[in-house]
Short mmCIF file of C-alpha atoms in Angstrom, two decimals:
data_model
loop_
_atom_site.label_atom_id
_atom_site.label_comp_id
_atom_site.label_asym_id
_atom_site.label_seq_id
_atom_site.Cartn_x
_atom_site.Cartn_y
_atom_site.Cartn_z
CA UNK A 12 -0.23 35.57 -17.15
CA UNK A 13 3.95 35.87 -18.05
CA UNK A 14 4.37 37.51 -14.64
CA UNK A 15 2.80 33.62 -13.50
CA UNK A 16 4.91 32.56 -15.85
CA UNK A 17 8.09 34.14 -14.56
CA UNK A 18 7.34 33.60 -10.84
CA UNK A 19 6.90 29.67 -11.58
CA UNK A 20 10.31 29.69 -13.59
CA UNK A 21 11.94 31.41 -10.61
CA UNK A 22 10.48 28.94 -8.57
CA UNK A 23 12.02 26.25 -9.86
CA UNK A 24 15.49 28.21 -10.46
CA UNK A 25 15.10 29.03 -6.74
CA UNK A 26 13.88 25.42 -5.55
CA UNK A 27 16.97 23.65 -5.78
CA UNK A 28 16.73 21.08 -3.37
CA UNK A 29 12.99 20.60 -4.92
CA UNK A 30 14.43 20.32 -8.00
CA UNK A 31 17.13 17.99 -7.60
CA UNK A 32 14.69 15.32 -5.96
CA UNK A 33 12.92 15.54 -9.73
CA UNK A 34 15.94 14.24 -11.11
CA UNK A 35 17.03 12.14 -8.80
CA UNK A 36 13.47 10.33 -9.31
CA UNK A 37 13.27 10.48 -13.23
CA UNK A 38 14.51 7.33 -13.49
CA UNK A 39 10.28 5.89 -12.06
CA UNK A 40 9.62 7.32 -16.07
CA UNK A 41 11.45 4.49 -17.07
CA UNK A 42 9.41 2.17 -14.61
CA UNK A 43 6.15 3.75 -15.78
CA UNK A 44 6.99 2.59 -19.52
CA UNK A 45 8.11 -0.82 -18.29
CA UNK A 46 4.91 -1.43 -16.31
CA UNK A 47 2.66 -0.60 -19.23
CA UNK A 48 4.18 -2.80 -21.43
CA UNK A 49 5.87 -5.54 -19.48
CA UNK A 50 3.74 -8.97 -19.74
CA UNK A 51 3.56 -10.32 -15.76
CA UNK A 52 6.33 -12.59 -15.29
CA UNK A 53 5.48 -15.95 -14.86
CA UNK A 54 6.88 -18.04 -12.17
CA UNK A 55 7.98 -22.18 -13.11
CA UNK A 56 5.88 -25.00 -11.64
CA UNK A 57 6.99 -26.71 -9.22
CA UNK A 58 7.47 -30.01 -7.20
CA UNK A 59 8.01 -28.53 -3.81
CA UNK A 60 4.85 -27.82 -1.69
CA UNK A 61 5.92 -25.50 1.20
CA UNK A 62 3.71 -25.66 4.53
CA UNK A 63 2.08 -22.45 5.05
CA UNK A 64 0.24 -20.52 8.15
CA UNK A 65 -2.57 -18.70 6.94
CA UNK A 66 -2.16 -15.06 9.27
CA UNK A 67 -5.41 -13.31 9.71
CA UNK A 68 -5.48 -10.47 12.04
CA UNK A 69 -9.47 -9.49 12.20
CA UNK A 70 -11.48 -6.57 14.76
CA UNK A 71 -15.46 -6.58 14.71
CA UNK A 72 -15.00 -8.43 10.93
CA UNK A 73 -18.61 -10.31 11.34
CA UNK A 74 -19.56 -9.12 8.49
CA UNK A 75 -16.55 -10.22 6.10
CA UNK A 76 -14.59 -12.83 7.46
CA UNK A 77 -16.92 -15.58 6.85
CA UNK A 78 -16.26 -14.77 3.24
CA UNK A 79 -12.39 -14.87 3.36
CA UNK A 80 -12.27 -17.93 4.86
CA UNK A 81 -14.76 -19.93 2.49
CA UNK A 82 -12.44 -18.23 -0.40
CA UNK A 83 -9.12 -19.64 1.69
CA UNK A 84 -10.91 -23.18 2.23
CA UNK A 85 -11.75 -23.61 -1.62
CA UNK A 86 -7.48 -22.74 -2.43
CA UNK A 87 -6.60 -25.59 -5.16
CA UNK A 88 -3.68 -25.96 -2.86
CA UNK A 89 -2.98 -28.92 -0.72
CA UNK A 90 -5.44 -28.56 1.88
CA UNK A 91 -3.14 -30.27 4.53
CA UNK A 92 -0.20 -28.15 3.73
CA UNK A 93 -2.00 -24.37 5.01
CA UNK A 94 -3.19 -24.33 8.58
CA UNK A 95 -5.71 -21.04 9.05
CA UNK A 96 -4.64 -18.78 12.43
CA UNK A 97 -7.04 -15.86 13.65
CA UNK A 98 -6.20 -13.59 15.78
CA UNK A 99 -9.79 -11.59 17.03
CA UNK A 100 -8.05 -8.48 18.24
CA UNK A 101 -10.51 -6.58 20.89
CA UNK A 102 -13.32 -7.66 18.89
CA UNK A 103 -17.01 -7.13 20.69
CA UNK A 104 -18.88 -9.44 18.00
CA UNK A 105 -19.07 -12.54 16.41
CA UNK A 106 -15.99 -12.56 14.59
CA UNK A 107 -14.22 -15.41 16.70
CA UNK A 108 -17.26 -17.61 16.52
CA UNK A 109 -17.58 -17.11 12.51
CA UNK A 110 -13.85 -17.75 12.02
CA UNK A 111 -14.04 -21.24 14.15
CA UNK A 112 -16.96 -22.55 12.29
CA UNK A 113 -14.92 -22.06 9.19
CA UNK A 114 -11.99 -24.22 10.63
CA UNK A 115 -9.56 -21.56 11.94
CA UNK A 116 -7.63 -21.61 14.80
CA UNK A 117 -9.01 -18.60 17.08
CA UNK A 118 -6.60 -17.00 19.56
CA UNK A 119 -8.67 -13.58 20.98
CA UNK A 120 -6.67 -10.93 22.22
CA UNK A 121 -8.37 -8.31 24.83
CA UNK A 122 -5.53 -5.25 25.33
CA UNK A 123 -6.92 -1.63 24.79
CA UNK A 124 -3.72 -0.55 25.78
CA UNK A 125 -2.55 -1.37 22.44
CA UNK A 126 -4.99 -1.08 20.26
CA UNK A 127 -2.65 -1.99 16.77
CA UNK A 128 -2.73 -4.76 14.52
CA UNK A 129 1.20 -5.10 14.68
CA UNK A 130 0.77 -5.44 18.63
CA UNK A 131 -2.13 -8.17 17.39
CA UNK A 132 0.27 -9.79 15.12
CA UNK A 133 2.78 -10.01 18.47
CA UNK A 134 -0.03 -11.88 20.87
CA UNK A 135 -0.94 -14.16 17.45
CA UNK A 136 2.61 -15.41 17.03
CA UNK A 137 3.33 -15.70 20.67
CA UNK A 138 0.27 -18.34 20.59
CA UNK A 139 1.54 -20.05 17.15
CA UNK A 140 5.31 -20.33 18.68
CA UNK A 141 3.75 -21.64 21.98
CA UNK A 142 1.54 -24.07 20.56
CA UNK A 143 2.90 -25.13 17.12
CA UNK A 144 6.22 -23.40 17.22
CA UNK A 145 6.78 -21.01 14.53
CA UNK A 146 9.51 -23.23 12.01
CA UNK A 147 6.81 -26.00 11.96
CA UNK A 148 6.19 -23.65 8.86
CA UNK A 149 8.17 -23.00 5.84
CA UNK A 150 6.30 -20.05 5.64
CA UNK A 151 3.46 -17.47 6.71
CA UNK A 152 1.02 -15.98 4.41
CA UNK A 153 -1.08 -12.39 5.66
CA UNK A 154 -4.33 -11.22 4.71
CA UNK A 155 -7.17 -9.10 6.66
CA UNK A 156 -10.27 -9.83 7.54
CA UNK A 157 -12.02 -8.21 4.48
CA UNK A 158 -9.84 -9.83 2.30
CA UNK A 159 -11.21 -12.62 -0.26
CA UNK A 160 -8.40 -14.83 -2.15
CA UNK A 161 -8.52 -15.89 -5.84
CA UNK A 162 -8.11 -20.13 -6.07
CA UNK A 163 -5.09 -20.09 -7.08
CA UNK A 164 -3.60 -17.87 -4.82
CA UNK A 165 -1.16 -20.38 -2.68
CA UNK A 166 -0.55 -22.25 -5.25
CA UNK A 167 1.10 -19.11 -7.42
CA UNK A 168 2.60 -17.49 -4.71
CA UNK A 169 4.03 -20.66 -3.55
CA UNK A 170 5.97 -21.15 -7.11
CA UNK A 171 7.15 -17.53 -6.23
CA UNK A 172 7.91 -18.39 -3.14
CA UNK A 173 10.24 -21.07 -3.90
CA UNK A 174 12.23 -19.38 -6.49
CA UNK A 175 12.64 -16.31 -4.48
CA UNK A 176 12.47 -17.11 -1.10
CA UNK A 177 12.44 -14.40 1.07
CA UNK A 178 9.28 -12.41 0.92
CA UNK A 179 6.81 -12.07 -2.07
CA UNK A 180 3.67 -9.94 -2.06
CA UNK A 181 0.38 -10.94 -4.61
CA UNK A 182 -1.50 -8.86 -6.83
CA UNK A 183 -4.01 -6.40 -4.65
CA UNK A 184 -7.44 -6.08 -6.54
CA UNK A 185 -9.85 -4.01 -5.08
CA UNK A 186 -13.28 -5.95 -3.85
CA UNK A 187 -15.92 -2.89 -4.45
CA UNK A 188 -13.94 -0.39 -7.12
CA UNK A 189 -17.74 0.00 -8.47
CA UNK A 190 -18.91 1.76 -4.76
CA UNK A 191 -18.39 5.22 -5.70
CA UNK A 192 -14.96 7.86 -6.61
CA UNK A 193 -13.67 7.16 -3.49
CA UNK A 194 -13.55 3.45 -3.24
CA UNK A 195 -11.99 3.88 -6.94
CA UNK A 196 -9.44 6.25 -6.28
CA UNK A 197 -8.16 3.59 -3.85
CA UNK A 198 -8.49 1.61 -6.57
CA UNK A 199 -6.27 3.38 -8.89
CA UNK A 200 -4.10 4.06 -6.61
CA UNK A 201 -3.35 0.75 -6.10
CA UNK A 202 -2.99 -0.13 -9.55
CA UNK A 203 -1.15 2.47 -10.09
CA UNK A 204 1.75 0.68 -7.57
CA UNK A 205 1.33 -2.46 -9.66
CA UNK A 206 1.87 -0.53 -13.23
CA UNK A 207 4.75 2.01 -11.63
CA UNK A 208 6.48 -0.21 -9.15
CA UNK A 209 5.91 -4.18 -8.27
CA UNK A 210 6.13 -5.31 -11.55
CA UNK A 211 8.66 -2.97 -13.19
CA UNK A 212 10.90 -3.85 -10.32
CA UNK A 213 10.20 -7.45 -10.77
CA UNK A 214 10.98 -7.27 -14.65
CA UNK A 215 14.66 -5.37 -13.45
CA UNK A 216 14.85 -8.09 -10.63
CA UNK A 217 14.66 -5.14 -7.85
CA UNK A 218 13.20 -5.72 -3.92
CA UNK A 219 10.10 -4.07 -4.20
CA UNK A 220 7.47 -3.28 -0.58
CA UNK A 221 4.98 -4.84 1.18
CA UNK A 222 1.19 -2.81 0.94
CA UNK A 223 -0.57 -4.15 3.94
CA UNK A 224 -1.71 -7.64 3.34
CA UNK A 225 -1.61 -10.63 0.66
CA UNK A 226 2.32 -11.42 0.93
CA UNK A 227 3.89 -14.83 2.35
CA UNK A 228 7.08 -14.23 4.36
CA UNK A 229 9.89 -17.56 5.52
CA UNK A 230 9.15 -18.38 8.29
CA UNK A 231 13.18 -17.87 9.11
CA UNK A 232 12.34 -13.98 9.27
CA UNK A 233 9.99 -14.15 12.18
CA UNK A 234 11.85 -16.92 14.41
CA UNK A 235 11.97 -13.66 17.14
CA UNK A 236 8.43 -13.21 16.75
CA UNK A 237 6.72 -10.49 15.37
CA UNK A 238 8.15 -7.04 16.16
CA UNK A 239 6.66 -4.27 13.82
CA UNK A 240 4.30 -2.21 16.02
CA UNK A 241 3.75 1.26 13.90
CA UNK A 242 0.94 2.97 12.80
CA UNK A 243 2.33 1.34 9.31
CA UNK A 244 3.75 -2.03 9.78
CA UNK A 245 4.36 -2.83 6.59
CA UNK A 246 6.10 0.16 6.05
CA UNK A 247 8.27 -0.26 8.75
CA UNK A 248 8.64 -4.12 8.07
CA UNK A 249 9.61 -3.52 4.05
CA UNK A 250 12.30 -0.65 4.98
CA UNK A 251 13.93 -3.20 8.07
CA UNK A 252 14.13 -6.27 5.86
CA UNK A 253 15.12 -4.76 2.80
CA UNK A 254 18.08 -2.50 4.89
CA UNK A 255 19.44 -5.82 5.96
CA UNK A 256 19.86 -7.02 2.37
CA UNK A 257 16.84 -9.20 2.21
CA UNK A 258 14.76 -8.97 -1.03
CA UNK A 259 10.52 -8.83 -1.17
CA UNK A 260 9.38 -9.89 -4.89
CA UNK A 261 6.35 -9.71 -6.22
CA UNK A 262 3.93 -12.24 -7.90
CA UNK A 263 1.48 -11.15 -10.14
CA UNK A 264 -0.52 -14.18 -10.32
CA UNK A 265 -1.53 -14.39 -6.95
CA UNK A 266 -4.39 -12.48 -6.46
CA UNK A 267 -6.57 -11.06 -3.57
CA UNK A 268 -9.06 -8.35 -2.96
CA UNK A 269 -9.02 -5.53 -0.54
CA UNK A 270 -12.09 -3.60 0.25
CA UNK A 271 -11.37 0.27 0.26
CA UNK A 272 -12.93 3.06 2.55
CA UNK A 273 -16.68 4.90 1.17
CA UNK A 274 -16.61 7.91 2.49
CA UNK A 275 -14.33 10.65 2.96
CA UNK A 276 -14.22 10.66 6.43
CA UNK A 277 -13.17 7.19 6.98
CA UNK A 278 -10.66 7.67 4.04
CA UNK A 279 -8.94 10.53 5.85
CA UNK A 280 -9.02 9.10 9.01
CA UNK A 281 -7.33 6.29 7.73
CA UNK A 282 -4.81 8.00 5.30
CA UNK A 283 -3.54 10.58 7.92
CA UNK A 284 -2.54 7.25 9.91
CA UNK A 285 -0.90 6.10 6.79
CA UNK A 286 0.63 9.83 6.14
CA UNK A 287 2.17 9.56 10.29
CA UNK A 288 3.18 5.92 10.18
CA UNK A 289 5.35 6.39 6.95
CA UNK A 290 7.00 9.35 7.97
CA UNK A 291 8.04 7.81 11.57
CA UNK A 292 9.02 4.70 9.47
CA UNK A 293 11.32 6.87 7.10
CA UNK A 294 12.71 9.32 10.04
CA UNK A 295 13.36 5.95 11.80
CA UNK A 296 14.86 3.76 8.62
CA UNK A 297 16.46 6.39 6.14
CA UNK A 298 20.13 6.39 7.81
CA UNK A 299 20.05 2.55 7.59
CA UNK A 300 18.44 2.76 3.76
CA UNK A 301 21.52 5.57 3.04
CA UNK A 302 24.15 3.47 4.68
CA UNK A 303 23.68 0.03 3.69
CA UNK A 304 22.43 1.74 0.22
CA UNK A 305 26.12 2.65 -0.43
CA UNK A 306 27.98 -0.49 1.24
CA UNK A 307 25.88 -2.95 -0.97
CA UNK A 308 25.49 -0.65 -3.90
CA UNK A 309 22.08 -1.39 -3.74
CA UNK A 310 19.46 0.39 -6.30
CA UNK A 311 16.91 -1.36 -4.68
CA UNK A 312 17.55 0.77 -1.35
CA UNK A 313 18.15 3.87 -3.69
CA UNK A 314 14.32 3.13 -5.38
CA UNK A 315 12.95 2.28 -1.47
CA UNK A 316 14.57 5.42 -0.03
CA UNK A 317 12.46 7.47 -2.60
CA UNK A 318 9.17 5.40 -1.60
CA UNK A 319 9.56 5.96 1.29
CA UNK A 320 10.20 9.94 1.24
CA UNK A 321 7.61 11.54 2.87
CA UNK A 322 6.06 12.83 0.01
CA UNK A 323 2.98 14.91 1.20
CA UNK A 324 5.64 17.14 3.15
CA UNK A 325 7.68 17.78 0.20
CA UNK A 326 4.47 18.28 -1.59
CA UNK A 327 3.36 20.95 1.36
CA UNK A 328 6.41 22.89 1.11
CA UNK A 329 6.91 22.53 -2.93
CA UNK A 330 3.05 24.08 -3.57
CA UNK A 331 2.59 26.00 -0.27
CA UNK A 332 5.52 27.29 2.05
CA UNK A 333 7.62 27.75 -0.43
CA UNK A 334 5.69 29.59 -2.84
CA UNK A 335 4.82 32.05 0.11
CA UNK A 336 8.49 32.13 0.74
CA UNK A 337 8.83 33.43 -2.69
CA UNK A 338 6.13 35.54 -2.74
CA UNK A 339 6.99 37.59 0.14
CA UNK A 340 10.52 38.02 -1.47
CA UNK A 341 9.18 38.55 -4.74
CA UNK A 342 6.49 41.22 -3.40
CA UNK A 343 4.65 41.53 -6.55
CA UNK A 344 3.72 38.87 -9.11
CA UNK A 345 0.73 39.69 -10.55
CA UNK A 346 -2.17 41.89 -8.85
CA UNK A 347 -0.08 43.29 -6.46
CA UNK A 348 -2.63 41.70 -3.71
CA UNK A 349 0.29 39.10 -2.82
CA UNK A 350 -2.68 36.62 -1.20
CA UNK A 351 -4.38 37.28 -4.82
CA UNK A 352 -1.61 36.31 -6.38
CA UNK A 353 -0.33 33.45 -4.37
CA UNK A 354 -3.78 31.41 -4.71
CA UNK A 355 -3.17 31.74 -8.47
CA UNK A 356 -0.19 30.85 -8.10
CA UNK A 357 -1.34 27.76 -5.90
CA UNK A 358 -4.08 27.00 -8.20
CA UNK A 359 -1.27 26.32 -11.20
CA UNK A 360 0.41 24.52 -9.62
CA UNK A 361 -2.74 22.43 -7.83
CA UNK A 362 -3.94 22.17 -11.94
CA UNK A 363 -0.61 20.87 -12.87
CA UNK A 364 -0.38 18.28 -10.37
CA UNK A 365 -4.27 17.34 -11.16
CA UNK A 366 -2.97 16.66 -14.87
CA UNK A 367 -0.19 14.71 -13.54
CA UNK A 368 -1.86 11.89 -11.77
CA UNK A 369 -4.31 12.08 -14.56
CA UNK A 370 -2.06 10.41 -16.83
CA UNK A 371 -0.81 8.05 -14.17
CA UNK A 372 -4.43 7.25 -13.50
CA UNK A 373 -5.11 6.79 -17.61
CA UNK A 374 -2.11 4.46 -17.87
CA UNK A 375 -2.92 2.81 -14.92
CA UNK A 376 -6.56 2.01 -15.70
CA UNK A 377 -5.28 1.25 -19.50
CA UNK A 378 -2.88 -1.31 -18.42
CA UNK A 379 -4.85 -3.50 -15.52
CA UNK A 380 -8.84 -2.87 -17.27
CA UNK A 381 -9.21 -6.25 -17.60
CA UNK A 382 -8.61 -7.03 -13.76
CA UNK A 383 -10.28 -3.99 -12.90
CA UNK A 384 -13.98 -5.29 -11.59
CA UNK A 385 -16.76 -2.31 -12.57
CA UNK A 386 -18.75 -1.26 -15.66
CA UNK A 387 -16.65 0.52 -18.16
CA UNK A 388 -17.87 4.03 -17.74
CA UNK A 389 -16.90 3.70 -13.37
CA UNK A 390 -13.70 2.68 -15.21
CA UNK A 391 -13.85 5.54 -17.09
CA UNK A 392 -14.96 8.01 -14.33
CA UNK A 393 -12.11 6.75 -11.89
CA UNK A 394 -9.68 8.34 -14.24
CA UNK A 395 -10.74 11.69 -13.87
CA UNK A 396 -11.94 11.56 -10.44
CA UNK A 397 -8.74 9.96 -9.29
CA UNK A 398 -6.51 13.02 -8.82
CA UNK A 399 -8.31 13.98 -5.72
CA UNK A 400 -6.60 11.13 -4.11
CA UNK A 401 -3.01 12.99 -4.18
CA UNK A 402 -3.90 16.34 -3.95
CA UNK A 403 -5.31 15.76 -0.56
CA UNK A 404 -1.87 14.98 0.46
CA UNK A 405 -0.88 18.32 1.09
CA UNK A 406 -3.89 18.24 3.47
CA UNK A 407 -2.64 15.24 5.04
CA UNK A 408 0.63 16.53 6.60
CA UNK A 409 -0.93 19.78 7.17
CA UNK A 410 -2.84 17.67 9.46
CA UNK A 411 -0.47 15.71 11.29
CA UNK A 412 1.91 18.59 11.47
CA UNK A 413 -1.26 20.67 13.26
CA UNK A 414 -2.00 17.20 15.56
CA UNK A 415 0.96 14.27 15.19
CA UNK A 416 -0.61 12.44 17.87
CA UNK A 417 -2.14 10.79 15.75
CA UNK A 418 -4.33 7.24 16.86
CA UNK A 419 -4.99 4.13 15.20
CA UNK A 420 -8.56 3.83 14.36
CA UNK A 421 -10.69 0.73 13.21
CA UNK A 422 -12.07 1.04 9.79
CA UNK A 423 -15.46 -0.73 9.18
CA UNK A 424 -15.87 -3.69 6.54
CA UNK A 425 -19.09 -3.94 4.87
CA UNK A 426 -18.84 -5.19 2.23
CA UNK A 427 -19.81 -8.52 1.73
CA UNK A 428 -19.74 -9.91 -2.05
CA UNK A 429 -17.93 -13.33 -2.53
CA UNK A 430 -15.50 -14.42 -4.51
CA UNK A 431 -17.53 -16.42 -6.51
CA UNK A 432 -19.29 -12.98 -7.46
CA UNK A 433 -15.92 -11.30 -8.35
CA UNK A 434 -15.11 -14.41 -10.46
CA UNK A 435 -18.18 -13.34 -12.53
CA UNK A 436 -15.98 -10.21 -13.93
CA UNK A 437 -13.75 -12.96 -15.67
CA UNK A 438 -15.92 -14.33 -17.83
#
């Protein structure tokens, strides 16, 4: 066991670029302890009512998008002041039908060429600039299809909104965290961002990143149209913005729910698009991140460049490559057997980062348990069974560097609770 020991410590002694990027992220400690025990900042009423266009981009969503848009109809917000836009992107059911008898606008888009939801989101504002023009808005507000919206949502986000301008994203809550450890681990996951960086970086007045859906963005910022088209938009969109000096903020009273994938199939199939679309969107925004970084002496670009790192690599080479690396050097560690002795090597290592997340997961499930909608013991569970969730990021780029191709796939919605069932959890 000291010859482990040894071959770990000479890991790290020899790992210095590994190393370094430890330190130079030890400051997300700090963040951690701020985002347990932070209260959510709470924005100022407010006599301004901004107009808002309610951006749904939906594909074969029959089964959800009824849902969404009873829970966007019933907003305490001025009714007259949010106008509802659809986009049914390739969609072969009843999706466009559902969304019109719920008052949306429909536009349906029918390109398998481009089979994206940024290239939807570029055919959907097209339409809106053609037939409303795009500053009739003060605003635009994104969800998905599966989404459903807490009452209040427009109303808190539009406080946040006008004290921030700019771009603010809501609180994600996760629609079926009860389903089973996968649908939890998203779950986690999720609040883990909440507890480690959206509302620490609110608390320090920091630019923090869009996730996907559930953030309102001026209207001012998409004059041009809509021109994100990655397998990660909001990647891409977050690292453009924020290069350019212009700050996203989060509000933590305006809530949504996501529905998360059920199986591990769909989960990888949808997290090696995530694992592709982030690294393209770093390789493509980390000179602008470093430059304008140093010209506005921007933390907020520091903090983003690190979110943006392409973490599962680094985590390939830090637990994998480089071990073997070492190993072959080294010769002998342990049993002489170097395969032997690199998979116990590995497993360390695999153990250590297990423990890791575990205590992310514990203080994440800690801090939001009262948002978090499942029996206590699921709530429980999820904080062991969470882990999985990163480890399989070494797994990840292992796949895209074996296929980088990789395509955008649809990912199935069925679950169909309303919000008027979630609402149950509150009292």
């Amino acid at each position: 066991m000291q010859s482990i020991i040894d071959y770990i410590l000479n890991y790290a002694k020899a790992n210095v670029i590994l190393t370094l990027i430890g330190i130079l992220t030890s400051y997300q400690i700090l963040y951690l302890i701020v985002g347990f025990f932070s209260k959510k900042k709470v924005f100022k009423e407010t006599s301004i009512k901004n107009k808002y266009g309610i951006i749904i981009a939906a594909r074969n969503e029959e089964k959800v998008i009824g849902n969404l848009l009873i829970s966007l109809n019933n907003q305490t917000y001025d009714k007259s002041l949010y106008k509802i836009f659809v986009v049914s992107d390739n969609s072969t059911d009843n999706t466009a039908n559902i969304a019109r008898s719920h008052g949306a606008t429909v536009y349906e888009r029918f390109d398998l060429s481009k089979q994206r939801k940024g290239y939807a989101l570029q055919y959907l504002f097209t339409q809106i600039e053609r037939d409303y023009k795009i500053n009739s808005f003060d605003g635009f507000i994104f969800f998905d299809g599966d989404n459903l919206v807490d009452k209040n949502f427009i109303t808190e986000i539009n406080k946040a909104f006008v004290e921030k301008g700019n771009i603010v994203v809501g609180y994600r809550n996760i629609k079926n965290f009860d389903t089973n450890i996968i649908s939890s681990a998203y779950g986690v996951h999720f609040y883990r961002s909440i507890l480690n960086y959206h509302r620490p970086r609110e608390r320090f007045n920091l630019g923090t990143h869009i996730a996907g859906t559930g953030y309102v963005i001026d209207s001012k910022l998409l004059l041009n149209g809509w021109n994100y088209y990655s397998l990660t938009e909001d990647t891409l969109l977050t690292l453009d913005l924020s290069s350019k000096g212009i700050k996203i903020s989060f509000c933590e009273s305006a809530v949504f729910y996501d529905e998360q994938p059920t199986n591990f199939k769909t989960s990888y199939r949808q997290r090696i698009r995530w694992t592709k679309g982030r690294l393209d969107a770093f390789i493509t925004n980390f000179p602008k991140l470093i430059i304008s970084g140093i010209k506005r002496f921007s933390f907020t670009l520091y903090d983003l460049f690190f979110y943006s790192f392409p973490w599962p690599f680094y985590n390939l080479i830090k637990v994998i490559i480089f071990p073997i690396i070492l190993g072959l050097i080294n010769k002998s560690i342990y049993t002489n057997i170097f395969w032997i002795d690199f998979l116990l090597v590995f497993g360390s290592m695999m153990l250590g980062m297990y423990f890791n997340n575990l205590i992310y997961g514990l203080f994440a499930v800690i801090r939001e348990w009262d948002n978090i909608h499942a029996k206590n013991t699921k709530k429980i569970l999820a904080i062991f069974t969470y882990p999985w969730f990163n480890l399989l990021t070494i797994f990840l780029a292992i796949g895209v560097l074996i296929n980088p191709n990789v395509k955008w796939k649809k990912i199935i919605h069925n679950d169909n609770r309303t919000i008027e069932e979630l609402d149950l959890y509150k009292k």
